[in-house]
Amino acid sequence: MYVMTTANAPLPTAAPAPLWARRAAHAIALCAVPSGLWRIAMASGVHVGYSDQVLRDVFDIPGWGIAYVVGLSVLAELAALFPLLLVSDRWRPLRPGALAALAWTASGVLVLVALWQLVVAFTVESQTYMSSGTAQTVWGIAFAPLFAIPALMTAVTWSYAKRHRARG
């Protein structure tokens, strides 16, 4: 005889994610790609605006800096895939309440990181390593999409929380 308990009870289904939330979640994953490609190019030895001396002394490339820069790119892209969990109807690794709390935390952290990156981008320290204004422009274009992520993540999180709150 099969007895349904709380442990094996199926989760009630929520309304599917709206199309705009699905598109925003996919856009977050795409926003991380240009900066990741820029970092991988730097690790591969492509001239991205830093002199060879700066790459050696500051970034330790060639050396352990390659693993750091490539690892950072992979980690950033994996993190950018997280919002896809919030719009997925198939796979739920956590209960909706726990996933919503994690998503709100991630949104808050992303806002703080974006604000911090603005400070870093406009300090004299970060601009002294680039060899030219063109290199700074290319760097800015590669990293600019990252600033859309906090707003997109907050919107996707809000949609997820709203759908799952209405269900409960």
Backbone as JSON Lines, residues from 0, in Angstrom:
{"i":0,"aa":"M","n":[0.84,-1.17,0.0],"ca":[0.0,0.0,0.0],"c":[0.89,1.24,0.0]}
{"i":1,"aa":"Y","n":[0.58,2.19,-0.83],"ca":[1.35,3.41,-0.95],"c":[0.66,4.52,-0.17]}
{"i":2,"aa":"V","n":[1.4,5.12,0.74],"ca":[0.85,6.21,1.54],"c":[1.64,7.47,1.2]}
{"i":3,"aa":"M","n":[0.95,8.52,0.83],"ca":[1.61,9.77,0.49],"c":[1.86,10.56,1.77]}
{"i":4,"aa":"T","n":[3.11,10.9,1.96],"ca":[3.49,11.71,3.11],"c":[3.99,13.06,2.61]}
{"i":5,"aa":"T","n":[4.32,13.92,3.53],"ca":[4.83,15.23,3.15],"c":[6.15,15.1,2.4]}
{"i":6,"aa":"A","n":[6.94,14.12,2.76],"ca":[8.26,13.95,2.14],"c":[8.17,13.57,0.68]}
{"i":7,"aa":"N","n":[7.16,12.79,0.29],"ca":[7.09,12.37,-1.1],"c":[5.89,12.97,-1.84]}
{"i":8,"aa":"A","n":[5.25,13.94,-1.25],"ca":[4.12,14.6,-1.9],"c":[4.64,15.47,-3.03]}
{"i":9,"aa":"P","n":[3.98,15.45,-4.18],"ca":[4.43,16.29,-5.29],"c":[4.19,17.77,-4.96]}
{"i":10,"aa":"L","n":[5.1,18.59,-5.44],"ca":[4.94,20.03,-5.23],"c":[3.8,20.54,-6.1]}
{"i":11,"aa":"P","n":[2.95,21.4,-5.57],"ca":[1.92,21.98,-6.4],"c":[2.57,22.82,-7.5]}
{"i":12,"aa":"T","n":[1.99,22.8,-8.66],"ca":[2.59,23.52,-9.77],"c":[2.13,24.97,-9.78]}
{"i":13,"aa":"A","n":[3.05,25.82,-10.15],"ca":[2.75,27.24,-10.27],"c":[2.48,27.55,-11.73]}
{"i":14,"aa":"A","n":[1.98,28.72,-11.97],"ca":[1.76,29.16,-13.34],"c":[3.11,29.21,-14.06]}
{"i":15,"aa":"P","n":[3.12,28.95,-15.35],"ca":[4.39,29.02,-16.07],"c":[4.93,30.45,-16.08]}
{"i":16,"aa":"A","n":[6.23,30.56,-16.22],"ca":[6.86,31.88,-16.25],"c":[6.4,32.64,-17.48]}
{"i":17,"aa":"P","n":[6.15,33.93,-17.34],"ca":[5.76,34.72,-18.5],"c":[6.9,34.8,-19.52]}
{"i":18,"aa":"L","n":[6.56,35.07,-20.74],"ca":[7.54,35.11,-21.82],"c":[8.63,36.14,-21.55]}
{"i":19,"aa":"W","n":[8.26,37.3,-21.01],"ca":[9.27,38.33,-20.75],"c":[10.29,37.84,-19.71]}
{"i":20,"aa":"A","n":[9.85,37.07,-18.71],"ca":[10.76,36.56,-17.69],"c":[11.7,35.52,-18.29]}
{"i":21,"aa":"R","n":[11.17,34.67,-19.17],"ca":[12.02,33.68,-19.84],"c":[13.09,34.38,-20.69]}
{"i":22,"aa":"R","n":[12.67,35.4,-21.41],"ca":[13.63,36.14,-22.25],"c":[14.67,36.85,-21.39]}
{"i":23,"aa":"A","n":[14.24,37.41,-20.27],"ca":[15.18,38.1,-19.38],"c":[16.19,37.12,-18.79]}
{"i":24,"aa":"A","n":[15.73,35.92,-18.42],"ca":[16.64,34.91,-17.87],"c":[17.68,34.49,-18.91]}
{"i":25,"aa":"H","n":[17.25,34.34,-20.15],"ca":[18.2,33.99,-21.21],"c":[19.14,35.17,-21.51]}
{"i":26,"aa":"A","n":[18.62,36.39,-21.42],"ca":[19.46,37.57,-21.65],"c":[20.56,37.66,-20.6]}
{"i":27,"aa":"I","n":[20.26,37.28,-19.37],"ca":[21.28,37.31,-18.31],"c":[22.44,36.39,-18.69]}
{"i":28,"aa":"A","n":[22.11,35.2,-19.18],"ca":[23.18,34.27,-19.58],"c":[24.01,34.85,-20.73]}
{"i":29,"aa":"L","n":[23.35,35.56,-21.64],"ca":[24.08,36.15,-22.76],"c":[24.89,37.37,-22.36]}
{"i":30,"aa":"C","n":[24.45,38.09,-21.33],"ca":[25.18,39.29,-20.89],"c":[26.57,38.95,-20.35]}
{"i":31,"aa":"A","n":[26.76,37.76,-19.86],"ca":[28.05,37.38,-19.29],"c":[29.05,36.92,-20.36]}
{"i":32,"aa":"V","n":[28.59,36.67,-21.56],"ca":[29.47,36.12,-22.6],"c":[30.56,37.09,-23.06]}
{"i":33,"aa":"P","n":[30.27,38.36,-23.39],"ca":[31.36,39.22,-23.9],"c":[32.53,39.38,-22.94]}
{"i":34,"aa":"S","n":[32.24,39.59,-21.65],"ca":[33.35,39.75,-20.7],"c":[34.12,38.45,-20.53]}
{"i":35,"aa":"G","n":[33.41,37.33,-20.59],"ca":[34.09,36.03,-20.51],"c":[35.01,35.8,-21.69]}
{"i":36,"aa":"L","n":[34.54,36.15,-22.88],"ca":[35.39,36.0,-24.07],"c":[36.59,36.94,-24.0]}
{"i":37,"aa":"W","n":[36.39,38.14,-23.47],"ca":[37.49,39.09,-23.31],"c":[38.54,38.53,-22.36]}
{"i":38,"aa":"R","n":[38.09,37.95,-21.24],"ca":[39.03,37.37,-20.28],"c":[39.78,36.18,-20.88]}
{"i":39,"aa":"I","n":[39.05,35.33,-21.61],"ca":[39.7,34.16,-22.23],"c":[40.71,34.61,-23.28]}
{"i":40,"aa":"A","n":[40.37,35.67,-24.02],"ca":[41.34,36.21,-24.98],"c":[42.59,36.7,-24.25]}
{"i":41,"aa":"M","n":[42.4,37.37,-23.11],"ca":[43.54,37.84,-22.33],"c":[44.38,36.66,-21.85]}
{"i":42,"aa":"A","n":[43.73,35.6,-21.38],"ca":[44.46,34.43,-20.9],"c":[45.18,33.7,-22.04]}
{"i":43,"aa":"S","n":[44.65,33.84,-23.26],"ca":[45.24,33.16,-24.41],"c":[46.41,33.93,-25.02]}
{"i":44,"aa":"G","n":[46.66,35.13,-24.51],"ca":[47.78,35.9,-25.02],"c":[47.39,36.92,-26.08]}
{"i":45,"aa":"V","n":[46.1,37.06,-26.36],"ca":[45.66,38.07,-27.31],"c":[45.82,39.44,-26.66]}
{"i":46,"aa":"H","n":[46.31,40.38,-27.42],"ca":[46.52,41.73,-26.87],"c":[45.14,42.38,-26.65]}
{"i":47,"aa":"V","n":[44.8,42.61,-25.39],"ca":[43.51,43.2,-25.04],"c":[43.69,44.58,-24.4]}
{"i":48,"aa":"G","n":[44.86,45.16,-24.58],"ca":[45.09,46.49,-24.05],"c":[46.09,46.56,-22.92]}
{"i":49,"aa":"Y","n":[46.54,45.41,-22.43],"ca":[47.55,45.38,-21.38],"c":[48.91,45.07,-22.0]}
{"i":50,"aa":"S","n":[49.93,45.69,-21.48],"ca":[51.27,45.37,-21.94],"c":[51.67,44.0,-21.41]}
{"i":51,"aa":"D","n":[52.7,43.43,-22.02],"ca":[53.18,42.12,-21.56],"c":[53.65,42.2,-20.11]}
{"i":52,"aa":"Q","n":[54.24,43.33,-19.73],"ca":[54.72,43.48,-18.35],"c":[53.55,43.5,-17.36]}
{"i":53,"aa":"V","n":[52.47,44.18,-17.7],"ca":[51.29,44.23,-16.82],"c":[50.67,42.83,-16.72]}
{"i":54,"aa":"L","n":[50.6,42.12,-17.83],"ca":[50.05,40.76,-17.79],"c":[50.89,39.87,-16.88]}
{"i":55,"aa":"R","n":[52.21,40.0,-16.94],"ca":[53.09,39.19,-16.09],"c":[53.02,39.63,-14.64]}
{"i":56,"aa":"D","n":[53.19,40.91,-14.39],"ca":[53.33,41.41,-13.02],"c":[52.01,41.5,-12.26]}
{"i":57,"aa":"V","n":[50.95,41.93,-12.92],"ca":[49.68,42.17,-12.24],"c":[48.77,40.94,-12.3]}
{"i":58,"aa":"F","n":[48.7,40.32,-13.47],"ca":[47.75,39.22,-13.66],"c":[48.4,37.84,-13.64]}
{"i":59,"aa":"D","n":[49.74,37.77,-13.58],"ca":[50.48,36.51,-13.56],"c":[50.15,35.64,-14.78]}
{"i":60,"aa":"I","n":[50.15,36.29,-15.96],"ca":[49.92,35.58,-17.22],"c":[51.18,35.73,-18.05]}
{"i":61,"aa":"P","n":[51.84,34.7,-18.5],"ca":[51.51,33.3,-18.28],"c":[51.85,32.87,-16.85]}
{"i":62,"aa":"G","n":[51.12,31.9,-16.41],"ca":[51.26,31.39,-15.05],"c":[49.9,31.06,-14.49]}
{"i":63,"aa":"W","n":[49.79,31.16,-13.15],"ca":[48.53,30.82,-12.49],"c":[47.4,31.77,-12.85]}
{"i":64,"aa":"G","n":[47.74,32.93,-13.33],"ca":[46.72,33.89,-13.73],"c":[45.81,33.37,-14.83]}
{"i":65,"aa":"I","n":[46.34,32.5,-15.67],"ca":[45.51,31.91,-16.74],"c":[44.38,31.09,-16.12]}
{"i":66,"aa":"A","n":[44.72,30.25,-15.15],"ca":[43.68,29.43,-14.5],"c":[42.67,30.32,-13.79]}
{"i":67,"aa":"Y","n":[43.16,31.4,-13.16],"ca":[42.26,32.31,-12.45],"c":[41.3,32.99,-13.42]}
{"i":68,"aa":"V","n":[41.83,33.53,-14.5],"ca":[41.0,34.28,-15.45],"c":[40.01,33.36,-16.16]}
{"i":69,"aa":"V","n":[40.45,32.21,-16.6],"ca":[39.53,31.26,-17.26],"c":[38.51,30.74,-16.24]}
{"i":70,"aa":"G","n":[38.96,30.41,-15.04],"ca":[38.04,29.95,-13.99],"c":[37.01,31.0,-13.65]}
{"i":71,"aa":"L","n":[37.41,32.26,-13.6],"ca":[36.47,33.35,-13.34],"c":[35.44,33.45,-14.45]}
{"i":72,"aa":"S","n":[35.86,33.28,-15.68],"ca":[34.93,33.32,-16.81],"c":[33.92,32.18,-16.73]}
{"i":73,"aa":"V","n":[34.39,30.99,-16.43],"ca":[33.49,29.83,-16.31],"c":[32.53,30.01,-15.14]}
{"i":74,"aa":"L","n":[33.05,30.46,-14.02],"ca":[32.21,30.68,-12.84],"c":[31.15,31.76,-13.1]}
{"i":75,"aa":"A","n":[31.54,32.83,-13.77],"ca":[30.59,33.9,-14.08],"c":[29.48,33.4,-15.01]}
{"i":76,"aa":"E","n":[29.84,32.58,-15.99],"ca":[28.82,32.07,-16.9],"c":[27.9,31.08,-16.2]}
{"i":77,"aa":"L","n":[28.45,30.23,-15.33],"ca":[27.6,29.31,-14.57],"c":[26.64,30.08,-13.67]}
{"i":78,"aa":"A","n":[27.12,31.13,-13.04],"ca":[26.25,31.96,-12.2],"c":[25.18,32.65,-13.04]}
{"i":79,"aa":"A","n":[25.53,33.03,-14.26],"ca":[24.57,33.69,-15.14],"c":[23.5,32.72,-15.63]}
{"i":80,"aa":"L","n":[23.73,31.43,-15.5],"ca":[22.71,30.44,-15.88],"c":[21.7,30.19,-14.76]}
{"i":81,"aa":"F","n":[22.0,30.63,-13.53],"ca":[21.11,30.43,-12.39],"c":[19.67,30.92,-12.63]}
{"i":82,"aa":"P","n":[19.47,32.09,-13.23],"ca":[18.09,32.56,-13.44],"c":[17.24,31.62,-14.29]}
{"i":83,"aa":"L","n":[17.88,30.77,-15.08],"ca":[17.11,29.82,-15.87],"c":[16.34,28.85,-14.97]}
{"i":84,"aa":"L","n":[16.85,28.61,-13.76],"ca":[16.11,27.78,-12.8],"c":[14.79,28.44,-12.39]}
{"i":85,"aa":"L","n":[14.78,29.76,-12.38],"ca":[13.59,30.48,-11.93],"c":[12.48,30.48,-12.98]}
{"i":86,"aa":"V","n":[12.81,30.17,-14.21],"ca":[11.78,30.13,-15.26],"c":[11.54,28.72,-15.78]}
{"i":87,"aa":"S","n":[12.27,27.76,-15.22],"ca":[12.14,26.37,-15.65],"c":[10.91,25.71,-15.03]}
{"i":88,"aa":"D","n":[10.21,24.97,-15.84],"ca":[9.06,24.21,-15.34],"c":[9.44,22.75,-15.08]}
{"i":89,"aa":"R","n":[10.64,22.36,-15.45],"ca":[11.02,20.95,-15.38],"c":[11.87,20.58,-14.18]}
{"i":90,"aa":"W","n":[12.84,21.41,-13.85],"ca":[13.82,21.02,-12.85],"c":[13.81,22.02,-11.71]}
{"i":91,"aa":"R","n":[13.6,21.52,-10.5],"ca":[13.58,22.36,-9.3],"c":[14.45,21.72,-8.24]}
{"i":92,"aa":"P","n":[15.68,22.2,-8.08],"ca":[16.57,21.59,-7.1],"c":[16.21,21.93,-5.65]}
{"i":93,"aa":"L","n":[15.48,23.02,-5.44],"ca":[15.11,23.46,-4.1],"c":[13.62,23.74,-4.04]}
{"i":94,"aa":"R","n":[13.09,23.79,-2.84],"ca":[11.7,24.2,-2.66],"c":[11.54,25.64,-3.14]}
{"i":95,"aa":"P","n":[10.38,26.02,-3.63],"ca":[10.19,27.37,-4.16],"c":[10.54,28.49,-3.18]}
{"i":96,"aa":"G","n":[10.2,28.32,-1.91],"ca":[10.53,29.36,-0.94],"c":[12.03,29.54,-0.76]}
{"i":97,"aa":"A","n":[12.76,28.44,-0.71],"ca":[14.21,28.49,-0.57],"c":[14.86,29.07,-1.82]}
{"i":98,"aa":"L","n":[14.36,28.67,-2.98],"ca":[14.9,29.19,-4.23],"c":[14.62,30.68,-4.37]}
{"i":99,"aa":"A","n":[13.44,31.12,-3.95],"ca":[13.11,32.55,-3.99],"c":[14.03,33.34,-3.06]}
{"i":100,"aa":"A","n":[14.27,32.83,-1.86],"ca":[15.17,33.52,-0.92],"c":[16.58,33.6,-1.49]}
{"i":101,"aa":"L","n":[17.04,32.52,-2.1],"ca":[18.37,32.52,-2.71],"c":[18.43,33.51,-3.87]}
{"i":102,"aa":"A","n":[17.36,33.56,-4.65],"ca":[17.33,34.48,-5.8],"c":[17.31,35.94,-5.34]}
{"i":103,"aa":"W","n":[16.54,36.25,-4.28],"ca":[16.53,37.63,-3.76],"c":[17.91,38.0,-3.22]}
{"i":104,"aa":"T","n":[18.57,37.07,-2.57],"ca":[19.91,37.32,-2.07],"c":[20.87,37.58,-3.23]}
{"i":105,"aa":"A","n":[20.79,36.75,-4.25],"ca":[21.64,36.93,-5.43],"c":[21.38,38.28,-6.09]}
{"i":106,"aa":"S","n":[20.13,38.68,-6.17],"ca":[19.8,39.98,-6.77],"c":[20.43,41.12,-5.98]}
{"i":107,"aa":"G","n":[20.33,41.06,-4.67],"ca":[20.94,42.09,-3.84],"c":[22.44,42.14,-3.99]}
{"i":108,"aa":"V","n":[23.07,40.98,-4.0],"ca":[24.52,40.92,-4.17],"c":[24.93,41.48,-5.53]}
{"i":109,"aa":"L","n":[24.17,41.15,-6.57],"ca":[24.48,41.65,-7.91],"c":[24.39,43.17,-7.99]}
{"i":110,"aa":"V","n":[23.43,43.75,-7.31],"ca":[23.32,45.22,-7.28],"c":[24.56,45.81,-6.61]}
{"i":111,"aa":"L","n":[24.95,45.25,-5.48],"ca":[26.14,45.75,-4.78],"c":[27.41,45.58,-5.62]}
{"i":112,"aa":"V","n":[27.54,44.43,-6.28],"ca":[28.72,44.19,-7.12],"c":[28.75,45.16,-8.29]}
{"i":113,"aa":"A","n":[27.6,45.43,-8.89],"ca":[27.55,46.37,-10.01],"c":[27.96,47.77,-9.57]}
{"i":114,"aa":"L","n":[27.48,48.18,-8.41],"ca":[27.87,49.5,-7.89],"c":[29.37,49.55,-7.61]}
{"i":115,"aa":"W","n":[29.89,48.47,-7.04],"ca":[31.32,48.41,-6.76],"c":[32.14,48.44,-8.06]}
{"i":116,"aa":"Q","n":[31.68,47.75,-9.07],"ca":[32.4,47.72,-10.34],"c":[32.42,49.1,-11.0]}
{"i":117,"aa":"L","n":[31.35,49.87,-10.82],"ca":[31.36,51.24,-11.34],"c":[32.46,52.06,-10.65]}
{"i":118,"aa":"V","n":[32.58,51.88,-9.36],"ca":[33.64,52.59,-8.63],"c":[35.01,52.16,-9.14]}
{"i":119,"aa":"V","n":[35.21,50.86,-9.3],"ca":[36.51,50.35,-9.76],"c":[36.81,50.81,-11.18]}
{"i":120,"aa":"A","n":[35.79,50.8,-12.05],"ca":[36.0,51.15,-13.46],"c":[36.44,52.6,-13.63]}
{"i":121,"aa":"F","n":[36.03,53.46,-12.73],"ca":[36.33,54.87,-12.9],"c":[37.44,55.39,-11.97]}
{"i":122,"aa":"T","n":[38.13,54.48,-11.33],"ca":[39.26,54.91,-10.5],"c":[40.5,55.02,-11.36]}
{"i":123,"aa":"V","n":[41.42,55.81,-10.92],"ca":[42.67,55.99,-11.66],"c":[43.45,54.69,-11.69]}
{"i":124,"aa":"E","n":[43.4,53.91,-10.6],"ca":[44.15,52.66,-10.51],"c":[43.8,51.7,-11.64]}
{"i":125,"aa":"S","n":[42.51,51.53,-11.92],"ca":[42.12,50.56,-12.95],"c":[42.4,51.06,-14.35]}
{"i":126,"aa":"Q","n":[42.49,52.37,-14.54],"ca":[42.72,52.91,-15.87],"c":[44.2,53.03,-16.22]}
{"i":127,"aa":"T","n":[45.08,52.94,-15.24],"ca":[46.5,53.12,-15.51],"c":[47.13,51.92,-16.22]}
{"i":128,"aa":"Y","n":[46.53,50.76,-16.15],"ca":[47.12,49.57,-16.76],"c":[46.84,49.47,-18.25]}
{"i":129,"aa":"M","n":[45.75,50.03,-18.72],"ca":[45.4,49.95,-20.15],"c":[46.37,50.8,-20.96]}
{"i":130,"aa":"S","n":[46.74,50.29,-22.14],"ca":[47.75,50.96,-22.94],"c":[47.19,52.08,-23.81]}
{"i":131,"aa":"S","n":[45.87,52.09,-24.05],"ca":[45.33,53.14,-24.92],"c":[43.85,53.36,-24.62]}
{"i":132,"aa":"G","n":[43.34,54.45,-25.17],"ca":[41.92,54.74,-25.05],"c":[41.07,53.73,-25.81]}
{"i":133,"aa":"T","n":[41.6,53.2,-26.91],"ca":[40.88,52.18,-27.67],"c":[40.71,50.92,-26.84]}
{"i":134,"aa":"A","n":[41.76,50.54,-26.13],"ca":[41.69,49.35,-25.27],"c":[40.65,49.54,-24.18]}
{"i":135,"aa":"Q","n":[40.59,50.74,-23.61],"ca":[39.59,51.01,-22.58],"c":[38.18,50.97,-23.16]}
{"i":136,"aa":"T","n":[38.01,51.43,-24.39],"ca":[36.71,51.38,-25.04],"c":[36.27,49.94,-25.29]}
{"i":137,"aa":"V","n":[37.2,49.12,-25.78],"ca":[36.88,47.7,-26.01],"c":[36.55,47.02,-24.7]}
{"i":138,"aa":"W","n":[37.32,47.32,-23.65],"ca":[37.04,46.77,-22.33],"c":[35.66,47.2,-21.86]}
{"i":139,"aa":"G","n":[35.33,48.46,-22.04],"ca":[34.01,48.97,-21.63],"c":[32.88,48.3,-22.38]}
{"i":140,"aa":"I","n":[33.06,48.08,-23.67],"ca":[32.02,47.41,-24.47],"c":[31.86,45.97,-24.03]}
{"i":141,"aa":"A","n":[32.96,45.3,-23.7],"ca":[32.89,43.9,-23.28],"c":[32.22,43.75,-21.91]}
{"i":142,"aa":"F","n":[32.42,44.71,-21.03],"ca":[31.9,44.59,-19.68],"c":[30.57,45.33,-19.46]}
{"i":143,"aa":"A","n":[30.17,46.18,-20.38],"ca":[28.92,46.94,-20.23],"c":[27.68,46.07,-20.05]}
{"i":144,"aa":"P","n":[27.55,44.96,-20.79],"ca":[26.34,44.14,-20.59],"c":[26.17,43.6,-19.17]}
{"i":145,"aa":"L","n":[27.26,43.49,-18.42],"ca":[27.16,43.0,-17.05],"c":[26.3,43.91,-16.17]}
{"i":146,"aa":"F","n":[26.23,45.19,-16.53],"ca":[25.45,46.13,-15.72],"c":[23.95,45.96,-15.9]}
{"i":147,"aa":"A","n":[23.53,45.23,-16.92],"ca":[22.1,44.95,-17.1],"c":[21.66,43.78,-16.23]}
{"i":148,"aa":"I","n":[22.59,42.96,-15.79],"ca":[22.24,41.74,-15.05],"c":[21.49,42.02,-13.75]}
{"i":149,"aa":"P","n":[21.89,42.97,-12.91],"ca":[21.13,43.16,-11.66],"c":[19.66,43.49,-11.88]}
{"i":150,"aa":"A","n":[19.37,44.37,-12.83],"ca":[17.97,44.72,-13.1],"c":[17.21,43.53,-13.67]}
{"i":151,"aa":"L","n":[17.82,42.81,-14.6],"ca":[17.16,41.64,-15.17],"c":[16.93,40.56,-14.12]}
{"i":152,"aa":"M","n":[17.93,40.33,-13.28],"ca":[17.82,39.31,-12.23],"c":[16.73,39.68,-11.24]}
{"i":153,"aa":"T","n":[16.64,40.95,-10.88],"ca":[15.59,41.39,-9.95],"c":[14.22,41.18,-10.57]}
{"i":154,"aa":"A","n":[14.06,41.48,-11.85],"ca":[12.77,41.28,-12.52],"c":[12.39,39.81,-12.58]}
{"i":155,"aa":"V","n":[13.34,38.95,-12.92],"ca":[13.06,37.51,-12.99],"c":[12.74,36.97,-11.6]}
{"i":156,"aa":"T","n":[13.47,37.42,-10.59],"ca":[13.21,36.99,-9.22],"c":[11.83,37.43,-8.76]}
{"i":157,"aa":"W","n":[11.47,38.67,-9.06],"ca":[10.15,39.18,-8.7],"c":[9.05,38.34,-9.35]}
{"i":158,"aa":"S","n":[9.23,38.01,-10.63],"ca":[8.25,37.18,-11.33],"c":[8.13,35.81,-10.68]}
{"i":159,"aa":"Y","n":[9.27,35.21,-10.34],"ca":[9.26,33.89,-9.71],"c":[8.55,33.93,-8.36]}
{"i":160,"aa":"A","n":[8.92,34.92,-7.54],"ca":[8.31,35.04,-6.21],"c":[6.82,35.3,-6.31]}
{"i":161,"aa":"K","n":[6.41,36.12,-7.25],"ca":[4.98,36.43,-7.43],"c":[4.2,35.18,-7.85]}
{"i":162,"aa":"R","n":[4.76,34.43,-8.78],"ca":[4.07,33.21,-9.23],"c":[3.93,32.19,-8.12]}
{"i":163,"aa":"H","n":[4.96,32.03,-7.32],"ca":[4.93,31.01,-6.29],"c":[4.21,31.48,-5.02]}
{"i":164,"aa":"R","n":[4.15,32.77,-4.8],"ca":[3.36,33.3,-3.68],"c":[1.87,33.18,-3.99]}
{"i":165,"aa":"A","n":[1.49,33.43,-5.22],"ca":[0.09,33.34,-5.62],"c":[-0.4,31.9,-5.52]}
{"i":166,"aa":"R","n":[0.51,30.96,-5.76],"ca":[0.16,29.55,-5.69],"c":[-0.1,29.12,-4.25]}
{"i":167,"aa":"G","n":[0.71,29.66,-3.33],"ca":[0.6,29.25,-1.93],"c":[-0.47,30.03,-1.24]}
